[in-house]
Short mmCIF file of C-alpha atoms in Angstrom, two decimals:
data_model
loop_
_atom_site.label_atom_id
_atom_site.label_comp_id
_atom_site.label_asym_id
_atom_site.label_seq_id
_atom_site.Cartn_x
_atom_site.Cartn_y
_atom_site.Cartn_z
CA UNK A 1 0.00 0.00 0.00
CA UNK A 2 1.73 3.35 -1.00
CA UNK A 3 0.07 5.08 1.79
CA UNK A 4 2.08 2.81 4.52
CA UNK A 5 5.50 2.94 2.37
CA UNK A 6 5.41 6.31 2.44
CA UNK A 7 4.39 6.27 6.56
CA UNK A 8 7.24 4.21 7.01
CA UNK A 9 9.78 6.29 4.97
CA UNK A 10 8.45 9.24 6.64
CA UNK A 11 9.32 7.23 10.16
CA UNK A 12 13.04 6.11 8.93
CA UNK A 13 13.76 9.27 7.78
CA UNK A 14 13.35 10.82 11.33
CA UNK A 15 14.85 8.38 13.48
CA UNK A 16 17.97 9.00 10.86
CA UNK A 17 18.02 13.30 11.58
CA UNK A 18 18.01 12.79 7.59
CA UNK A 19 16.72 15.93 6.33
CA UNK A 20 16.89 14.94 2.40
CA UNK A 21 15.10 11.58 2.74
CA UNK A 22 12.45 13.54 4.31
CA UNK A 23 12.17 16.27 2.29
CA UNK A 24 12.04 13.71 -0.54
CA UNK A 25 8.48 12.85 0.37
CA UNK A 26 6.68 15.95 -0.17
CA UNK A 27 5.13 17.18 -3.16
CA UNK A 28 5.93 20.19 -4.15
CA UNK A 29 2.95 22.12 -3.40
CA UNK A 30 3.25 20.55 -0.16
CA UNK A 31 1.47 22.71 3.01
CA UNK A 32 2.24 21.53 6.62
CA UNK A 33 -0.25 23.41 9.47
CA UNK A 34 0.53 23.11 12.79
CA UNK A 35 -1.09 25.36 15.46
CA UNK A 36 2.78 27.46 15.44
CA UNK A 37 3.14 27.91 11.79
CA UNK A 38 2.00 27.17 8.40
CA UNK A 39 4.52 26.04 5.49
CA UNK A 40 3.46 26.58 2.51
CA UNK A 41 6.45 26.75 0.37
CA UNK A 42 9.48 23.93 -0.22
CA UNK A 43 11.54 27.08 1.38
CA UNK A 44 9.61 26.95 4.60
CA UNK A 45 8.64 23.26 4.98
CA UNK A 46 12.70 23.16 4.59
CA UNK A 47 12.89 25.54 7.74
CA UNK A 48 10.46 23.56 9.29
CA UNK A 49 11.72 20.58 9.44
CA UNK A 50 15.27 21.66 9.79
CA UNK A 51 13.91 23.09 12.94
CA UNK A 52 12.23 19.79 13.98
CA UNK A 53 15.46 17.61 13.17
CA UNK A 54 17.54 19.61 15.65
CA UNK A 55 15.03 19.13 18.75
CA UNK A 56 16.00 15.27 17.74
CA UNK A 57 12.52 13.78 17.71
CA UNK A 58 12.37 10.21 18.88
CA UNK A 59 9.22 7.97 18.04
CA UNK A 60 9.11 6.31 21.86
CA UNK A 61 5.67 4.48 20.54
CA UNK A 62 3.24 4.41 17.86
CA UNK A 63 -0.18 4.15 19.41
CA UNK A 64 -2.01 4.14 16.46
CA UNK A 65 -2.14 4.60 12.40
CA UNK A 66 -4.74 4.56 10.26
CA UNK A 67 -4.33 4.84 5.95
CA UNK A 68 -6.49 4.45 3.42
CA UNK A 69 -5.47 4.86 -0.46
CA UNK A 70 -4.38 8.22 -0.04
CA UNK A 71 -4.65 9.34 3.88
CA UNK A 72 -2.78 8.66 6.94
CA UNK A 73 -3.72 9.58 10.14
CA UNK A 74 -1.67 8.86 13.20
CA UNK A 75 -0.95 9.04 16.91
CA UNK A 76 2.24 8.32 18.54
CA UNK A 77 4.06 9.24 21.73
CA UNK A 78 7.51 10.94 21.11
CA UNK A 79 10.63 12.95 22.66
CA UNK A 80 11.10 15.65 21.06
CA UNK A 81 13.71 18.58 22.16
CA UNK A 82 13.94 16.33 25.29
CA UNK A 83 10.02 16.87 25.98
CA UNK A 84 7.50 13.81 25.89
CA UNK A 85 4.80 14.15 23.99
CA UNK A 86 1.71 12.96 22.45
CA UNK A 87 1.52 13.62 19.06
CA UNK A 88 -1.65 13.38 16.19
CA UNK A 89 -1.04 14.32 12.66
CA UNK A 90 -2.79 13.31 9.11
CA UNK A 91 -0.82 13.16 5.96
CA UNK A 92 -2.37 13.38 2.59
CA UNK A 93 -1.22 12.25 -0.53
CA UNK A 94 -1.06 13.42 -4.09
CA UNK A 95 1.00 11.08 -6.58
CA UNK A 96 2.60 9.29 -3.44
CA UNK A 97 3.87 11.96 -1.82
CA UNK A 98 2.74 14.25 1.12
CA UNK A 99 0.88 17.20 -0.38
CA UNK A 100 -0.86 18.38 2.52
CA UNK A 101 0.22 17.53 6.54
CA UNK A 102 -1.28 18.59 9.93
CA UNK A 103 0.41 17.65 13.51
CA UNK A 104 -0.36 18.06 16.88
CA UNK A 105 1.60 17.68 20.13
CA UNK A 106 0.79 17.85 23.60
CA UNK A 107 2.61 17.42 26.96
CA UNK A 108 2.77 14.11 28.13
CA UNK A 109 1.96 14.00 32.19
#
């Protein structure tokens, strides 16, 4: 299923810090929205994942996923900058790669 390659790609590519394979999986309209800041240029979803890769996220466990043809939606608990967190995001696809993402975190107790 292209949906979960591209879920697991997206998961390899962080646990690596590799900013290139991740890049690699959005289209180039690509917009990410997060409740800090909208990319909607390769430019900024560069910055904005540059950004993330530093803080050093770490999937600690992946609570749930859910994909269909062309949307993934997930939930996962994760270190990030040192912080747990819970995290929720959806991913959807346009010729098998991310065109449009939106993530979540919360402090973990």
């Amino acid at each position: 299923m292209i949906a979960q390659d591209v879920f697991d790609r997206q998961l390899a590519a962080i646990a690596a810090g590799d900013l290139d394979a991740l890049l690699a999986q959005y289209h180039p309209e690509a917009v990410v929205v997060r409740f800090d800041r909208v990319a909607g240029s390769p430019a900024e979803v560069r910055g904005l994942f540059a950004a993330y890769l530093e803080a050093k996220p770490q999937v600690d466990e992946l609570v749930s996923v859910r994909t269909s043809d062309d949307v993934i939606f997930y939930q996962a608990r994760m270190t990030v900058g040192g912080n747990r967190v819970e995290t929720y995001g959806t991913l959807v696809l346009r010729d098998g790669l991310i065109w449009r993402q939106t993530a979540a975190a919360r402090p973990l107790a």
